[in-house]
Short mmCIF file of C-alpha atoms in Angstrom, two decimals:
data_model
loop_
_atom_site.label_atom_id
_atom_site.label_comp_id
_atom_site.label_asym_id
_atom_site.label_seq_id
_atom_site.Cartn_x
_atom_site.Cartn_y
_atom_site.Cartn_z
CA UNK A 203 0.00 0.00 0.00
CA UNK A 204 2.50 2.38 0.88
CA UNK A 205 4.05 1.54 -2.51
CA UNK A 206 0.69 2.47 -4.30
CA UNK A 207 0.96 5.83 -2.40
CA UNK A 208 4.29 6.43 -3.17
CA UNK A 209 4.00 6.30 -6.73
CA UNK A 210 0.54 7.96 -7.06
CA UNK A 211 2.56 10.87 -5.07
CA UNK A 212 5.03 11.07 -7.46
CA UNK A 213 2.67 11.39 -10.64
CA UNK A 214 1.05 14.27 -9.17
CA UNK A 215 4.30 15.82 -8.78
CA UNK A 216 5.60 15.30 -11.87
CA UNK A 217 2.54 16.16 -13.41
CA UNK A 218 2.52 19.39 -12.06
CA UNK A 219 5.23 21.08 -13.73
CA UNK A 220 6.81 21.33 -16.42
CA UNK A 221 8.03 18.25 -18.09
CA UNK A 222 12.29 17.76 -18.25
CA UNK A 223 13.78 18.27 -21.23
CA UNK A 224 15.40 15.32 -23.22
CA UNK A 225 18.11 17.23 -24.72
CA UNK A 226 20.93 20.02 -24.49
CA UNK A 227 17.89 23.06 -25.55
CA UNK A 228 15.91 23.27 -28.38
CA UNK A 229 15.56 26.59 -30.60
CA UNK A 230 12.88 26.45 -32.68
CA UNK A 231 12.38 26.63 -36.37
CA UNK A 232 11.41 30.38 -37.53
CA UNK A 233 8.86 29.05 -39.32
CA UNK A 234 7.38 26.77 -36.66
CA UNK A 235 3.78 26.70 -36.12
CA UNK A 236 2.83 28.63 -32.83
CA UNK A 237 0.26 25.79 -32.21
CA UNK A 238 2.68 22.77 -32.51
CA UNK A 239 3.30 20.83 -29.62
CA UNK A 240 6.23 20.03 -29.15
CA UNK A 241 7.64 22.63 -30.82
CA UNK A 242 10.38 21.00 -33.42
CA UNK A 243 13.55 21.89 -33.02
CA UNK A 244 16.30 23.88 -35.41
CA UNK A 245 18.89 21.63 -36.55
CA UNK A 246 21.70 22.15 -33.90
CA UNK A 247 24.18 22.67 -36.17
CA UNK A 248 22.23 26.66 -36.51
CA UNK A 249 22.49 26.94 -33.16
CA UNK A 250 24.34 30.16 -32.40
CA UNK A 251 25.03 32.27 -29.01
CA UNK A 252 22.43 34.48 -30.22
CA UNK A 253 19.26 32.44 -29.60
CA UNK A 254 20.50 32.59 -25.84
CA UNK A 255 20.42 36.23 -25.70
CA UNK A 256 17.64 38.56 -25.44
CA UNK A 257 17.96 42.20 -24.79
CA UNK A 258 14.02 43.32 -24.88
CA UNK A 259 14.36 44.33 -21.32
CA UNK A 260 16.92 46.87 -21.16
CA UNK A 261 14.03 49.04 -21.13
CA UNK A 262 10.69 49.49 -19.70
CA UNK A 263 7.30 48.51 -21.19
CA UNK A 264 4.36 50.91 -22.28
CA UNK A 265 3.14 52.18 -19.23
CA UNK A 266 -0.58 52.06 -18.53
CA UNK A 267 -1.75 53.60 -15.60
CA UNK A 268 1.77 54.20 -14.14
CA UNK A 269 2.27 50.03 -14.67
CA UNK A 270 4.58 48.62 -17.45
CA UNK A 271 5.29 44.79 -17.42
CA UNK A 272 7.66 43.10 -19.94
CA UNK A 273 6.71 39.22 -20.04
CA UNK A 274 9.51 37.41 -21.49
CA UNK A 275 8.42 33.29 -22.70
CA UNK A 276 9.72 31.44 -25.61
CA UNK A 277 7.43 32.82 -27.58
CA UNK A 278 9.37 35.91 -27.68
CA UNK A 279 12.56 34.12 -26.36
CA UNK A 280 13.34 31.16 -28.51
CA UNK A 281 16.34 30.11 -25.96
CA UNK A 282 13.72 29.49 -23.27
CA UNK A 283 11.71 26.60 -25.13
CA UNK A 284 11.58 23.32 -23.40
CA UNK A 285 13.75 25.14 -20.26
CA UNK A 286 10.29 25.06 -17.90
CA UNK A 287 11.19 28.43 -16.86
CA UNK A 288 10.67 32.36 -17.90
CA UNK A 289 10.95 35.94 -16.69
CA UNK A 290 8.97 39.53 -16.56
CA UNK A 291 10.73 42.93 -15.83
CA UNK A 292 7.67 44.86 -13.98
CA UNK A 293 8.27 48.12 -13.78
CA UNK A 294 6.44 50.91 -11.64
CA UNK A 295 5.34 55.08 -11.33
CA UNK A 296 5.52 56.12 -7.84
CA UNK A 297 1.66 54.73 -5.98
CA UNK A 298 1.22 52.26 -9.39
CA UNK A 299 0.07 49.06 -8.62
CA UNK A 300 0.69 45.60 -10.05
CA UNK A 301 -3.08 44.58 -9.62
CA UNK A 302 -4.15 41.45 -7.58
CA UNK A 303 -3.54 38.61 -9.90
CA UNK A 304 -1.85 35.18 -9.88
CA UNK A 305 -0.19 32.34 -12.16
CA UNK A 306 -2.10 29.00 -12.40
CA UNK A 307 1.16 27.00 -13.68
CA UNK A 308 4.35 28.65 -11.48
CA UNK A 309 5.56 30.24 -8.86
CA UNK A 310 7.34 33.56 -8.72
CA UNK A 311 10.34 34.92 -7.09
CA UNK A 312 10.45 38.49 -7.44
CA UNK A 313 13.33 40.41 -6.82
CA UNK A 314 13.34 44.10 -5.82
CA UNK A 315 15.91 46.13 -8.58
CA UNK A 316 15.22 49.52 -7.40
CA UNK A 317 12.37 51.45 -5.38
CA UNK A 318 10.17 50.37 -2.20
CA UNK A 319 7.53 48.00 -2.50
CA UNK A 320 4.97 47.00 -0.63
CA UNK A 321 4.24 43.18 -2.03
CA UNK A 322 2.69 40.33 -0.86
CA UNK A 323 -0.22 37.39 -1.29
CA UNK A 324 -3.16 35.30 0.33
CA UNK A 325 -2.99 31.88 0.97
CA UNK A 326 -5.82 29.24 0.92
CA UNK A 327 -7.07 30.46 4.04
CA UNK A 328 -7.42 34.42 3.44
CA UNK A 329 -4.42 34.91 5.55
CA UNK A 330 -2.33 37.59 4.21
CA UNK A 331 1.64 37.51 3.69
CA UNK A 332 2.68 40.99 3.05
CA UNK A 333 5.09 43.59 4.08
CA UNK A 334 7.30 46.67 2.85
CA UNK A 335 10.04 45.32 0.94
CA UNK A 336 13.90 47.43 -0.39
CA UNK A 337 16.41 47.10 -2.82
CA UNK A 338 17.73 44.16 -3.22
CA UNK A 339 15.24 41.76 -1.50
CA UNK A 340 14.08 39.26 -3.30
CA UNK A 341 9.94 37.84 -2.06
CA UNK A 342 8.26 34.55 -3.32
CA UNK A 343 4.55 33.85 -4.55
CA UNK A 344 3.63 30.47 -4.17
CA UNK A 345 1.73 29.04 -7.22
CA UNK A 346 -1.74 29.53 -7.60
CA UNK A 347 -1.84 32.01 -5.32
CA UNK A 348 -3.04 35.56 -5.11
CA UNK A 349 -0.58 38.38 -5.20
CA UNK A 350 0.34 41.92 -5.82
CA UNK A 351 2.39 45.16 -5.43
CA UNK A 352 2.06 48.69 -4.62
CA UNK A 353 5.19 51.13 -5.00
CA UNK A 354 5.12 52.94 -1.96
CA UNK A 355 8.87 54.66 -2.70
CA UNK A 356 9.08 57.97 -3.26
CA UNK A 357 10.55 57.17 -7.22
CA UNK A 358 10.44 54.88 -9.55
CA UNK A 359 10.61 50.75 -8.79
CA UNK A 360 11.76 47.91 -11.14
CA UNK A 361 11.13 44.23 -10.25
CA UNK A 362 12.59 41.40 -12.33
CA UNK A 363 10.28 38.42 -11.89
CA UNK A 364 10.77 34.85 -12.76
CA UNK A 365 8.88 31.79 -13.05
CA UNK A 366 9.75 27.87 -13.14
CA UNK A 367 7.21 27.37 -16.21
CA UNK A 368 7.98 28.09 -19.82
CA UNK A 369 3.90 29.60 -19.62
CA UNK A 370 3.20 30.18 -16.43
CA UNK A 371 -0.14 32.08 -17.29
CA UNK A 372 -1.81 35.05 -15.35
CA UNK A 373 -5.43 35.74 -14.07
CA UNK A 374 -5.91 39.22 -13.11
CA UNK A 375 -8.39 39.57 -10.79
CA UNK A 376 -10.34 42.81 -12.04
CA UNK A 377 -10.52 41.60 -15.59
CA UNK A 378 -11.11 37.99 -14.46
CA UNK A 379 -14.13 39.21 -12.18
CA UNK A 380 -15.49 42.54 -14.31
CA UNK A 381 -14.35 41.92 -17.74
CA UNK A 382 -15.22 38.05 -18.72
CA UNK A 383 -18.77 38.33 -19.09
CA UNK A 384 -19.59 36.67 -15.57
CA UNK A 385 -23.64 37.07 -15.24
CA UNK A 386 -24.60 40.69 -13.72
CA UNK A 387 -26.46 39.33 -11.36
CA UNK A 388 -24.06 37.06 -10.10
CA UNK A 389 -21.39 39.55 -9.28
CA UNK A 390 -24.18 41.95 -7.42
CA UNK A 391 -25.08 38.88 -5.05
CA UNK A 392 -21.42 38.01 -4.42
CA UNK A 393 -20.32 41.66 -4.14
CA UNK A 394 -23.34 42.85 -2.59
CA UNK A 395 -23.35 45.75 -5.48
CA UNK A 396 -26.53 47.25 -7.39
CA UNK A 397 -26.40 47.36 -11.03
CA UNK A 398 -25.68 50.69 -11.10
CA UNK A 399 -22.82 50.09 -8.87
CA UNK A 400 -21.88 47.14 -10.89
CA UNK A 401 -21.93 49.31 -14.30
CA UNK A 402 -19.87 52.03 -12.55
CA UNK A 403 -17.00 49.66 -11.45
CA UNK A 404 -16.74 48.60 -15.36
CA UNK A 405 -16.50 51.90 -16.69
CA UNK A 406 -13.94 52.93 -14.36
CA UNK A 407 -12.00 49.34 -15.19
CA UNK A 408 -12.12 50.31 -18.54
CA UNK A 409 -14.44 47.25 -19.26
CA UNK A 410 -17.70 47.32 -21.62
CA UNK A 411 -21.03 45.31 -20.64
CA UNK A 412 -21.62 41.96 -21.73
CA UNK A 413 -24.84 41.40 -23.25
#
């Protein structure tokens, strides 16, 4: 029995990440389908140092309400593919937030490149895990879980994220909640909101009505 238990514990595990690679890396083919899965591989032969390089976060991203992200995957990284593991450079006005959001397929270690933040997330049992972080700190977010960040210095902050999944996905919470076309009246009974107040959080998310 314990046998049985054993091994059933050990296909959850490995079925919860991201599967090992079976060779040295594998760049893929410019002209490989996005869909294909696996992706094939360029002849290794092509390889150069080049498809291990990326430089498209030397500078921040387009800011949107004092919030610029940079999500680096293979998909704009070849040299990541089949790795199980990618990056974001999060970058953030002074009182910009980094909304409440999480990944369903990784956990994040986020380390602190410049600023004050104040970062944290919610566990299974609505107990909160958050503090005031500096320079050069480095805070993890367990995956699956709820997290976020508020600059609270009095400049600019930079936080270079990364994840042990090539696609570790994100759910933001206001989009997830306001902006997927969840049934009005669902959201006013779980919220306890009126329609009107319902309609008034949309606008100010930026999100339209669903019919």
């Amino acid at each position: 029995m314990f046998f049985v238990i054993l091994v059933h514990t050990e296909i959850i595990f490995l079925a919860s990440s991201d599967p090992d690679q079976l060779q040295d890396f594998c760049i893929p083919h410019n002209n490989s389908s996005p869909s294909s899965n696996p992706l094939p591989c360029k002849n290794s032969t092509l390889v150069t140092v080049e498809d291990f390089i990326f430089s498209g976060i030397k500078s921040p991203g387009k800011f949107k309400n004092g919030f610029a992200g940079v999500s680096v995957t293979s998909d704009v990284f070849p040299g990541l593919n089949t790795l199980g593991m990618s990056f974001v450079r999060a970058d953030f006005d002074v009182g910009a937030i980094n909304v409440p959001h999480y990944h369903p397929r990784a956990t994040e270690t986020a380390f602190l490149l410049k600023g004050k933040m104040y970062s944290g997330f919610v566990d299974s049992q609505n107990r909160v895990f958050a503090k005031v972080i500096e320079e050069g700190e480095v805070m993890v977010f367990p995956k699956g879980l709820l997290h976020f960040q508020m600059n609270v210095g009095d400049g600019k902050a930079t936080i270079l994220g990364s994840f042990n999944s090539q696609n570790p996905g994100v759910v933001r919470i206001p989009a997830a909640v306001f902006g997927s076309g969840i049934d009005e009246e669902l959201l006013e009974k779980a919220f306890g909101l009126n329609s009107k107040e319902t309609e008034k959080i949309r606008k100010k998310l930026g999100f339209k009505q669903h019919k």
